[in-house]
Coordinates of C-alpha atoms in Angstrom, one line a residue:
F1 CA 66.8 132.7 79.5
P2 CA 62.6 133.0 79.1
F3 CA 63.2 128.8 80.3
T4 CA 64.9 129.9 83.7
T5 CA 62.5 132.7 83.8
F6 CA 59.2 130.7 84.0
Y7 CA 61.5 127.6 86.0
C8 CA 61.4 130.1 88.7
L9 CA 58.0 131.4 88.3
I10 CA 56.7 127.6 88.8
V11 CA 58.8 126.7 91.9
C12 CA 58.1 130.2 93.6
I13 CA 54.5 129.0 93.0
I14 CA 54.6 125.7 94.7
N15 CA 56.5 127.0 97.5
G16 CA 53.9 129.7 98.1
T17 CA 51.1 127.2 97.8
V18 CA 52.8 124.4 100.0
M19 CA 53.6 127.5 103.0
Y20 CA 50.2 128.3 102.4
L21 CA 48.8 125.1 102.8
R22 CA 50.9 124.3 105.7
R23 CA 49.8 127.3 107.7
L24 CA 46.3 125.8 107.0
V25 CA 47.0 122.4 108.1
T26 CA 48.8 124.2 111.7
R27 CA 45.5 126.1 112.1
Y28 CA 42.7 124.0 110.8
G29 CA 44.0 120.6 110.9
R30 CA 41.5 118.6 112.4
R31 CA 38.3 120.1 111.1
L32 CA 39.8 120.2 107.4
I33 CA 40.7 116.2 108.3
A34 CA 36.8 115.7 109.9
A35 CA 35.8 117.3 106.9
A36 CA 37.7 115.3 103.9
V37 CA 36.4 112.2 105.9
F38 CA 32.6 113.9 106.1
V39 CA 33.2 114.0 102.9
F40 CA 33.9 111.2 101.6
I41 CA 31.0 109.3 103.5
I42 CA 28.6 111.2 102.2
L43 CA 29.8 110.3 98.6
V44 CA 30.1 106.7 99.6
W45 CA 26.5 106.5 101.2
L46 CA 25.0 107.9 97.4
A47 CA 27.1 106.1 95.4
P48 CA 24.6 103.9 93.2
R49 CA 24.7 100.3 93.3
S50 CA 22.8 97.8 91.2
L51 CA 22.1 94.9 92.3
V52 CA 25.2 92.7 91.0
D53 CA 27.3 94.6 93.0
H54 CA 26.2 93.6 96.6
V55 CA 28.6 93.6 98.5
N56 CA 29.4 90.4 100.4
L57 CA 29.9 90.4 103.8
E58 CA 30.8 86.4 104.3
H59 CA 29.5 86.3 108.2
H60 CA 27.6 88.8 108.5
G61 CA 24.6 89.2 105.5
M62 CA 24.8 91.0 102.0
L63 CA 24.0 94.4 101.8
V64 CA 21.2 94.9 100.2
G65 CA 20.4 98.6 98.9
R66 CA 21.9 100.0 102.2
V67 CA 20.5 96.9 104.4
L68 CA 22.6 94.8 106.2
K69 CA 20.2 90.7 105.1
T70 CA 21.2 87.5 105.5
D71 CA 20.2 83.8 103.3
Y72 CA 18.8 81.8 106.3
H73 CA 18.1 78.8 104.2
D74 CA 20.3 75.5 105.9
A75 CA 21.7 73.9 102.9
E76 CA 23.6 71.4 105.2
Y77 CA 20.2 70.2 106.4
E78 CA 18.5 70.5 103.2
A79 CA 20.5 68.6 101.7
R80 CA 20.5 65.5 104.6
E81 CA 16.6 65.9 104.0
L82 CA 16.3 65.0 100.4
Q83 CA 18.2 61.4 101.1
Q84 CA 15.7 60.6 103.9
V85 CA 14.4 57.0 103.2
G86 CA 11.2 56.3 104.6
L87 CA 6.8 56.3 104.8
G88 CA 5.5 59.5 104.2
E89 CA 9.2 61.4 103.1
L90 CA 8.9 64.6 101.4
G91 CA 5.1 64.8 102.6
A92 CA 3.6 61.8 100.2
V93 CA 0.6 59.9 101.2
A94 CA 1.9 57.2 102.9
V95 CA 0.0 53.9 104.4
L96 CA -0.4 51.6 106.8
P97 CA 1.4 48.8 106.6
T98 CA -0.6 45.4 106.6
S99 CA 1.2 44.0 109.8
I100 CA -1.0 46.7 111.5
S101 CA -4.6 46.1 112.3
E102 CA -7.5 47.7 111.7
K103 CA -8.6 47.5 115.1
E104 CA -5.6 49.2 116.3
K105 CA -5.7 51.9 113.9
D106 CA -9.4 52.1 114.8
D107 CA -8.3 52.7 118.4
L108 CA -6.4 55.7 118.0
Y109 CA -8.6 57.5 115.3
K110 CA -11.5 57.4 117.4
V111 CA -9.5 59.5 120.6
N112 CA -7.6 61.7 117.7
G113 CA -9.4 62.1 115.4
F114 CA -7.0 60.9 112.6
N115 CA -4.8 58.4 112.1
A116 CA -3.0 58.4 115.1
R117 CA -1.5 55.0 114.0
L118 CA -0.4 56.0 111.0
S119 CA 1.6 59.1 112.2
D120 CA 3.5 56.7 114.4
E121 CA 5.2 55.1 111.5
I122 CA 6.3 58.4 110.0
A123 CA 9.3 59.8 111.1
L124 CA 9.5 62.4 113.8
N125 CA 11.8 64.7 111.6
R126 CA 10.1 63.3 108.1
S127 CA 11.5 65.7 105.0
L128 CA 8.5 68.0 103.2
K129 CA 8.5 69.4 99.8
D130 CA 9.8 72.7 99.5
I131 CA 6.5 73.8 97.7
R132 CA 7.0 77.7 98.4
H133 CA 6.4 80.6 95.8
P134 CA 9.6 79.9 93.2
K135 CA 11.2 83.1 94.5
C136 CA 11.3 82.3 98.4
R137 CA 14.6 80.3 97.4
Q138 CA 15.9 83.7 96.6
R139 CA 14.5 86.0 99.5
L140 CA 17.0 87.7 101.7
Y141 CA 15.6 88.2 105.0
L142 CA 17.3 91.3 107.5
S143 CA 20.1 90.4 109.2
E144 CA 19.5 91.4 112.8
L145 CA 16.4 89.6 113.5
P146 CA 14.4 89.6 116.8
T147 CA 14.1 86.2 118.7
A148 CA 11.2 84.3 119.1
A149 CA 9.4 82.0 121.9
L150 CA 7.1 78.6 120.3
V151 CA 4.0 78.6 122.4
V152 CA 1.9 75.2 121.6
P153 CA -1.0 74.3 123.9
F154 CA -2.5 70.7 123.8
H155 CA -4.8 69.0 125.6
N156 CA -4.2 65.1 124.6
E157 CA -2.2 65.7 121.9
H158 CA -0.9 62.3 120.1
W159 CA 2.3 61.4 120.9
S160 CA 4.5 61.5 117.6
T161 CA 2.2 64.6 115.7
L162 CA 2.8 66.7 119.3
L163 CA 6.3 65.9 118.9
R164 CA 6.9 66.6 115.3
T165 CA 5.2 69.5 115.8
A166 CA 7.7 70.5 118.2
F167 CA 10.6 69.0 116.0
S168 CA 10.0 70.4 112.6
A169 CA 9.7 74.0 114.1
Y170 CA 13.3 73.4 115.6
N171 CA 14.9 71.2 113.1
R172 CA 13.6 74.1 109.8
S173 CA 14.6 77.9 112.2
P174 CA 17.4 79.2 112.4
K175 CA 18.6 78.4 116.0
H176 CA 20.0 81.3 117.5
L177 CA 16.5 83.1 116.3
L178 CA 13.9 80.2 118.4
K179 CA 14.9 81.0 122.0
E180 CA 12.8 78.4 123.2
I181 CA 9.5 76.1 122.7
I182 CA 7.0 76.4 125.5
L183 CA 4.8 73.4 125.3
V184 CA 1.4 74.5 127.8
D185 CA -0.6 70.5 128.7
D186 CA -4.1 72.1 129.6
A187 CA -4.8 69.1 131.9
S188 CA -3.9 66.2 129.4
T189 CA -4.9 62.7 130.9
K190 CA -2.6 60.2 128.6
D191 CA 0.2 58.4 130.6
F192 CA 2.6 59.5 127.8
L193 CA 2.0 63.1 127.8
G194 CA 3.5 63.3 131.5
K195 CA 6.7 62.5 133.4
K196 CA 7.6 60.4 129.8
L197 CA 7.3 64.1 127.5
D198 CA 9.6 65.4 129.7
D199 CA 12.0 63.2 129.8
Y200 CA 12.2 62.6 125.8
L201 CA 11.8 66.8 126.0
A202 CA 15.0 66.5 128.3
E203 CA 17.2 64.7 126.0
H204 CA 16.3 65.1 122.9
L205 CA 15.5 68.9 123.0
P206 CA 16.3 70.6 125.9
I207 CA 15.4 73.5 124.0
A208 CA 11.8 72.2 124.7
R209 CA 9.8 72.6 127.5
V210 CA 6.3 71.7 129.2
I211 CA 4.0 74.1 131.6
R212 CA 1.5 72.1 133.4
L213 CA -2.0 73.9 133.8
P214 CA -4.1 72.9 136.5
G215 CA -7.0 71.8 135.7
R216 CA -8.7 72.5 132.3
W217 CA -8.8 76.1 131.2
G218 CA -9.0 75.8 127.0
L219 CA -7.3 76.6 124.7
I220 CA -7.0 80.4 124.8
R221 CA -5.7 80.9 128.6
A222 CA -3.6 78.0 127.6
R223 CA -2.2 80.2 125.5
L224 CA -2.2 82.7 127.8
E225 CA 0.1 80.8 130.1
G226 CA 2.2 80.0 127.5
A227 CA 3.1 83.3 127.0
K228 CA 3.3 84.4 130.3
H229 CA 6.2 82.8 130.8
A230 CA 8.0 83.1 127.4
T231 CA 11.1 85.4 127.5
A232 CA 12.1 86.1 124.2
D233 CA 10.8 89.6 121.6
C234 CA 8.5 87.6 119.6
L235 CA 5.1 85.0 120.7
V236 CA 5.0 82.5 117.7
F237 CA 1.8 81.0 118.3
L238 CA 1.3 76.8 117.0
D239 CA -1.7 74.2 116.7
S240 CA -0.4 71.1 118.1
H241 CA -0.7 68.6 115.3
T242 CA 1.3 71.1 112.2
E243 CA 5.2 70.8 110.6
C244 CA 6.9 73.9 109.9
S245 CA 8.4 73.7 106.1
T246 CA 11.3 75.0 104.4
N247 CA 13.0 78.5 106.8
W248 CA 9.7 78.7 108.1
L249 CA 10.6 81.6 110.9
P250 CA 12.2 84.7 109.3
P251 CA 9.4 85.9 107.0
L252 CA 7.5 85.7 109.9
L253 CA 10.1 88.2 112.0
E254 CA 11.1 89.9 109.7
P255 CA 7.8 92.3 109.4
I256 CA 8.0 92.8 113.1
Q257 CA 11.3 94.0 112.9
Q258 CA 10.6 97.0 110.5
D259 CA 7.1 97.3 112.9
Y260 CA 6.5 96.2 116.3
R261 CA 2.7 96.4 116.2
T262 CA 3.2 93.5 113.3
A263 CA 0.7 90.4 113.4
V264 CA 2.4 88.0 110.8
C265 CA 0.5 84.5 110.0
P266 CA 2.0 82.1 107.5
F267 CA 0.0 80.0 104.5
I268 CA -1.5 77.3 106.5
D269 CA -1.3 74.1 104.4
V270 CA -2.6 70.6 104.9
I271 CA -1.8 67.4 106.2
D272 CA -4.0 64.9 105.6
F273 CA -5.8 63.6 108.6
E274 CA -6.2 59.9 107.2
N275 CA -2.7 59.7 104.7
F276 CA -0.6 62.7 106.2
E277 CA 0.0 64.3 102.8
Y278 CA 1.3 67.6 103.1
R279 CA 0.2 69.7 100.6
A280 CA -1.1 73.3 99.2
Q281 CA -4.4 74.6 100.8
D282 CA -3.8 77.2 97.8
E283 CA -1.7 79.8 96.8
G284 CA -3.0 83.1 99.0
R285 CA -6.3 84.0 100.2
R286 CA -7.5 87.3 102.7
G287 CA -9.0 86.2 105.9
G288 CA -12.8 87.0 106.8
F289 CA -15.9 86.0 108.4
D290 CA -19.7 86.4 108.2
W291 CA -22.1 87.5 109.7
E292 CA -22.2 83.7 112.1
F293 CA -18.8 84.6 112.8
F294 CA -18.0 81.6 110.4
Y295 CA -14.3 81.9 109.2
K296 CA -14.6 82.5 105.8
R297 CA -11.4 83.6 102.9
L298 CA -11.7 86.8 100.4
P299 CA -9.8 87.1 97.2
L300 CA -6.9 88.6 96.9
L301 CA -6.4 92.4 95.6
P302 CA -4.4 92.8 92.3
E303 CA -2.0 94.4 94.0
D304 CA -1.3 91.6 96.2
E305 CA -1.0 89.3 93.5
A306 CA 1.7 91.1 91.7
S307 CA 4.2 91.5 94.7
M308 CA 3.9 87.9 95.1
P309 CA 5.5 86.2 97.8
E310 CA 5.6 89.7 99.2
P311 CA 3.1 90.0 102.7
F312 CA 0.2 91.1 102.4
K313 CA -2.9 92.6 104.3
S314 CA -5.8 90.2 105.8
P315 CA -8.4 91.5 108.1
V316 CA -8.7 88.7 109.9
M317 CA -6.0 86.0 111.2
A318 CA -7.3 81.9 110.4
G319 CA -6.7 81.3 114.0
G320 CA -4.1 79.3 116.2
L321 CA -0.9 79.9 113.9
F322 CA 0.9 83.6 113.9
A323 CA 3.5 85.7 115.2
I324 CA 3.3 89.0 117.5
S325 CA 6.2 90.9 119.2
T326 CA 5.5 90.4 123.1
K327 CA 5.5 94.0 123.6
F328 CA 3.0 94.8 121.5
F329 CA 1.1 91.5 122.3
W330 CA 0.6 93.1 126.3
E331 CA -0.1 96.3 125.3
L332 CA -3.4 94.7 123.3
G333 CA -3.8 92.8 126.7
G334 CA -2.6 89.4 125.2
Y335 CA -6.3 87.7 124.6
D336 CA -9.1 88.6 126.6
P337 CA -8.9 86.0 129.6
G338 CA -12.7 85.8 129.1
L339 CA -13.0 83.9 126.3
D340 CA -13.1 80.2 127.5
I341 CA -11.8 77.1 125.5
W342 CA -11.8 78.2 122.4
G343 CA -13.9 79.9 119.8
G344 CA -14.0 83.9 119.0
E345 CA -10.4 84.6 120.1
Q346 CA -8.8 85.2 116.4
Y347 CA -11.5 88.1 115.8
E348 CA -10.9 89.3 119.3
L349 CA -6.6 89.5 118.6
S350 CA -7.2 90.8 114.9
F351 CA -10.0 93.3 115.6
K352 CA -7.6 94.1 118.5
V353 CA -4.0 94.8 116.4
W354 CA -6.3 96.9 113.6
Q355 CA -8.4 99.3 115.2
C356 CA -5.4 99.8 118.0
H357 CA -2.7 100.8 115.3
G358 CA -1.2 97.7 114.4
Q359 CA -1.6 95.8 111.1
L360 CA -2.1 91.9 110.5
L361 CA 0.3 90.9 107.7
D362 CA 0.1 87.0 105.7
A363 CA 3.5 86.0 104.8
P364 CA 3.9 83.5 101.6
C365 CA 7.6 82.4 101.8
S366 CA 6.3 80.9 105.5
R367 CA 4.1 77.7 104.9
I368 CA 2.9 75.2 107.5
G369 CA 1.0 72.4 107.5
H370 CA -2.1 72.0 109.9
I371 CA -4.0 68.7 110.3
Y372 CA -7.8 69.0 110.1
R373 CA -9.1 66.8 111.7
K374 CA -12.1 64.3 110.3
F375 CA -14.1 64.7 113.5
A376 CA -13.7 66.5 117.0
P377 CA -12.6 63.8 119.5
F378 CA -12.9 65.5 122.8
P379 CA -16.8 65.7 124.7
N380 CA -17.5 69.3 125.2
P381 CA -15.5 70.2 128.5
R382 CA -18.5 73.1 129.5
K383 CA -22.0 72.5 130.3
D384 CA -22.8 76.1 128.6
N385 CA -22.5 77.0 125.4
F386 CA -19.2 78.9 125.8
V387 CA -18.5 79.4 121.9
A388 CA -21.6 82.2 121.6
R389 CA -20.4 83.9 125.3
N390 CA -17.1 84.2 123.5
Y391 CA -18.6 85.5 120.1
R392 CA -20.3 88.2 122.7
R393 CA -17.5 89.8 124.6
V394 CA -15.8 90.2 121.2
A395 CA -18.7 92.2 119.5
E396 CA -20.3 93.8 122.2
V397 CA -15.9 95.2 123.1
W398 CA -14.9 95.6 119.7
M399 CA -18.1 95.6 116.7
D400 CA -20.4 99.1 117.8
E401 CA -23.2 98.8 115.6
Y402 CA -23.0 96.2 113.3
K403 CA -22.9 93.8 116.3
Q404 CA -27.1 94.2 114.9
Y405 CA -26.2 92.6 112.5
L406 CA -24.7 89.0 114.1
Y407 CA -28.0 88.9 116.3
A408 CA -30.0 89.6 113.8
R409 CA -28.8 85.6 112.3
Q410 CA -28.4 84.7 115.7
P411 CA -31.1 86.1 118.1
G412 CA -29.9 83.7 121.1
W413 CA -27.0 85.1 122.1
L414 CA -29.1 88.0 122.8
Q415 CA -29.7 86.4 125.8
I416 CA -26.4 84.7 127.0
S417 CA -24.7 87.1 129.6
T418 CA -21.0 88.3 128.9
G419 CA -19.7 88.6 132.2
D420 CA -17.8 91.6 133.1
L421 CA -16.1 93.8 130.4
K422 CA -14.5 96.4 132.2
D423 CA -11.3 95.6 131.6
Q424 CA -11.5 95.0 127.8
H425 CA -13.4 98.0 127.3
A426 CA -10.5 99.4 129.4
V427 CA -7.7 98.2 127.3
R428 CA -10.2 99.5 124.5
E429 CA -9.8 103.4 125.5
R430 CA -5.7 103.1 126.9
N431 CA -4.6 102.2 123.3
K432 CA -7.2 105.2 121.8
C433 CA -8.7 101.9 119.5
K434 CA -10.6 103.5 116.5
P435 CA -14.0 102.2 115.6
F436 CA -15.3 99.0 114.0
S437 CA -16.6 101.2 110.9
W438 CA -13.0 102.0 110.3
F439 CA -12.3 98.6 110.0
M440 CA -14.6 97.6 107.9
S441 CA -14.3 100.9 105.4
E442 CA -10.6 101.1 105.5
V443 CA -9.6 97.3 106.0
A444 CA -12.1 95.0 105.1
F445 CA -13.7 97.2 102.7
D446 CA -14.7 94.3 100.2
L447 CA -16.5 91.9 102.9
V448 CA -20.2 93.2 102.4
K449 CA -19.4 92.3 99.4
H450 CA -18.9 88.8 99.2
Y451 CA -20.6 88.7 102.5
P452 CA -23.7 91.4 102.9
L453 CA -24.9 92.5 106.0
V454 CA -28.3 91.3 105.2
E455 CA -29.0 87.4 104.1
P456 CA -30.0 87.5 100.4
P457 CA -33.4 85.6 99.7
D458 CA -33.1 82.0 98.7
Y459 CA -34.1 80.5 95.3
C460 CA -35.4 77.6 96.5
N461 CA -35.6 76.0 99.9
G462 CA -37.4 72.7 101.9
T463 CA -36.9 69.5 100.5
I464 CA -36.0 67.5 96.8
Q465 CA -38.1 65.2 95.2
N466 CA -37.2 62.7 92.2
M467 CA -39.8 63.5 89.7
A468 CA -38.9 59.2 88.5
E469 CA -40.2 58.1 92.0
P470 CA -42.3 60.6 93.7
K471 CA -41.7 59.3 96.6
L472 CA -38.1 59.2 97.2
C473 CA -36.0 62.8 98.5
V474 CA -32.9 64.1 99.2
D475 CA -31.5 63.0 102.6
T476 CA -28.6 63.8 104.4
Q477 CA -28.4 61.3 106.8
M478 CA -26.7 62.9 109.3
K479 CA -24.0 63.1 106.7
G480 CA -21.3 65.9 107.8
Q481 CA -18.4 67.9 105.9
F482 CA -15.8 65.5 103.8
D483 CA -18.8 62.6 103.4
R484 CA -20.2 62.0 100.2
L485 CA -23.9 63.3 100.0
D486 CA -25.0 59.8 98.0
S487 CA -28.3 58.6 99.4
M488 CA -32.2 59.1 98.9
D489 CA -35.1 58.5 101.6
V490 CA -39.0 58.3 101.8
C491 CA -40.1 61.6 102.2
T492 CA -41.0 62.9 105.1
G493 CA -40.2 66.5 105.6
S494 CA -37.4 65.9 107.9
D495 CA -34.7 68.1 108.8
Q496 CA -32.6 66.4 107.3
Q497 CA -34.5 66.4 104.0
Q498 CA -34.4 70.4 104.0
F499 CA -32.3 71.9 102.0
Q500 CA -31.4 75.5 100.2
L501 CA -30.7 76.9 96.8
T502 CA -29.1 80.3 98.7
G503 CA -28.3 83.7 96.7
Y504 CA -24.8 82.4 96.5
K505 CA -25.5 80.0 94.3
D506 CA -24.8 77.1 96.6
L507 CA -26.8 74.3 97.3
R508 CA -26.9 73.2 101.0
P509 CA -28.2 71.6 103.8
H510 CA -30.6 74.1 105.5
K511 CA -28.8 76.7 108.0
S512 CA -25.9 74.4 107.2
H513 CA -22.1 75.6 106.5
N514 CA -21.2 72.3 104.6
C515 CA -22.3 72.8 100.7
W516 CA -22.9 70.1 97.9
D517 CA -19.5 70.2 95.8
V518 CA -18.0 68.5 93.2
P519 CA -14.5 68.3 92.7
D520 CA -13.9 66.5 90.1
L521 CA -16.3 65.6 86.9
A522 CA -14.4 63.0 85.3
A523 CA -16.0 60.7 86.0
E524 CA -19.7 59.1 84.5
R525 CA -21.1 59.2 87.7
A526 CA -19.7 61.9 89.7
P527 CA -20.2 61.5 93.6
V528 CA -21.2 64.9 95.5
L529 CA -19.5 66.0 98.9
L530 CA -20.5 68.2 101.6
F531 CA -17.7 70.5 102.1
G532 CA -16.9 73.6 103.9
C533 CA -19.2 77.1 101.8
H534 CA -16.7 79.2 100.6
K535 CA -19.7 81.6 98.2
G536 CA -16.6 81.2 94.9
L537 CA -19.3 79.6 93.1
G538 CA -16.7 77.3 91.3
N539 CA -17.1 73.9 92.4
Q540 CA -19.8 74.7 94.6
M541 CA -22.1 76.5 92.3
W542 CA -25.4 75.7 91.8
S543 CA -28.9 76.1 89.5
F544 CA -32.3 75.0 88.4
D545 CA -33.8 75.1 85.6
M546 CA -38.2 76.0 86.0
A547 CA -38.3 74.9 82.1
T548 CA -37.1 71.3 82.8
N549 CA -37.3 70.5 86.3
T550 CA -33.2 69.9 86.3
I551 CA -30.4 70.5 88.8
R552 CA -27.7 71.8 87.5
F553 CA -24.2 72.0 88.6
G554 CA -21.7 74.2 87.9
Q555 CA -21.3 77.2 85.7
Y556 CA -21.8 75.9 82.7
A557 CA -25.1 73.5 83.7
S558 CA -23.8 70.7 81.3
H559 CA -24.1 68.3 84.1
C560 CA -27.4 67.7 86.4
L561 CA -28.1 66.0 89.9
D562 CA -29.0 62.4 88.9
A563 CA -30.0 59.4 91.0
N564 CA -30.4 55.1 90.6
V565 CA -33.8 55.2 92.4
A566 CA -33.3 51.3 92.8
T567 CA -30.4 51.7 95.2
K568 CA -31.0 55.3 96.1
E569 CA -28.0 56.6 95.2
L570 CA -27.1 60.4 94.2
F571 CA -24.5 61.7 92.0
V572 CA -24.0 64.2 88.8
A573 CA -24.1 63.0 85.5
K574 CA -23.9 64.6 82.2
C575 CA -27.7 66.4 81.4
N576 CA -29.8 64.0 79.4
S577 CA -33.2 65.9 78.5
S578 CA -34.7 62.3 78.4
S579 CA -33.7 61.0 81.7
S580 CA -36.7 61.6 84.0
T581 CA -34.9 60.7 87.3
Q582 CA -32.7 64.1 86.7
R583 CA -36.0 65.5 87.5
W584 CA -36.5 67.0 90.8
R585 CA -39.5 68.9 92.4
W586 CA -38.6 71.9 95.3
S587 CA -41.1 72.1 97.7
H588 CA -40.6 76.3 97.9
I589 CA -40.2 77.8 94.5
N590 CA -38.8 81.6 94.3
E591 CA -40.2 82.3 91.0
Q592 CA -39.0 85.6 90.4
R593 CA -35.5 85.4 92.4
L594 CA -34.5 82.5 90.1
A595 CA -36.0 84.2 86.4
M596 CA -33.2 86.7 87.4
Y597 CA -30.7 84.3 88.2
N598 CA -28.0 84.9 85.4
K599 CA -28.0 88.6 86.3
L600 CA -27.9 88.4 90.1
D601 CA -24.2 88.6 92.3
P602 CA -22.3 86.4 92.2
L603 CA -21.3 86.6 88.8
P604 CA -18.4 83.7 87.7
S605 CA -15.5 86.0 86.2

């Protein structure tokens, strides 16, 4: 009896509950279903995910956290590259075959400033070694990225280097992201850059087309004209003698997808002008400038090094290799069309990006090689000082009170007309751009530490006379960057015999931006080269010991400037207190400052 009663009670409760739920469903059915679906979605959204539990969406990418990302590496193409055999493959040092004459090499060298004949022996699609940071191989990027138009201006570029630029960009980029390649011909006179180039591209690279300018407009306006013809979401500008490396494009596009007011630069590697070796320039520096508008490099911040290879902020871009959203580029007015040929455009655009509420980043996982010519092969296309005029236009529009520090070093710029600046001031007003003092305090906050507003005085300057043979002085003999400084001549006090041991502790020809550089001390007589001053001590650090009259090299001052007075050869050797050829006399010494040498910045780290 108790069991029967209990059973009946349970049945009644169940029936009552079912009937109640039926009435609820009948009255509120749709609302209840919607509420259940909503609760389910919220629970799924809030559910924790570890990296191991990422959902692999085979054709669309991978869900990282709650963002869809993709591995854009082309494994099949990279595998084929590794099988390629030939001169310069994997970016290795190449040498001209002995069957090619020196005259043939020299003729092309003179009109290009690099070993163009060797370039012709290297495949247009040569392979490159992957020298990116190891984490770049595993890096995923947003599955939804903007499309890109590649804009490459050129003037009398060599055939193989121009085509290698285009092919490397196309071959190593996701095809759905690279929408077009626009080559802008700035009044080239070489026959093969006409119809032959058009026909070749139509057959072998139809994504590329050539826009021809009616006259010599210069690099800056050529870029502007190319941008006007572009139809993609983003503009990517490259020089005409570059090579794009593995997966170069997605790292440039992702920051722009996240914030369209962003410009992104790749790491710029070096393609050797003589042997076409592809090598790293360094593993990251921030862009800067000195107060004569020479491009300089600033050290990475600790947080940038810790998060490598994530993109990091940089005050100034190096030049013509960068990506920017088409929308933002034109909001900024593009480049100032009043800037002529080349010079100053990287400062103008960098200042505009930062001061007009954008940001400039360097992307370590995007690496592009660039040929730095041994010399400029083209004559000056203008009779006036167009570079100084460009610099002054940039300074007058964007630098506010800081322009005085440029003019203090280059007072002649004040005599050069800027032309009409009304449109450029309107760009600044329209975008409600910030003052240059904001840029200096918030973006380039450490610039003046490395490049002071007022130059520190020299430790020594004037002629450098050898005390073993007093009639001989160090002489540059018109040597330039990358050349060996290896000579002395009869002391005359000429401009070629004037030098400075500067407040940055480097040694350079007077008013030059090339410094004495000793890259290798292994040899008994180590050569002294002329190389761009970096003001970072290291292999450009020099001192003068007044007690011994020796010019000492490096942080530890163990090696001294020496000479063979018979052959008039200069070199660096281990310091020897008994060697008379290691003793030198400066014509001017700042004894008070020199006595403080070891206490004054910059100091070795």
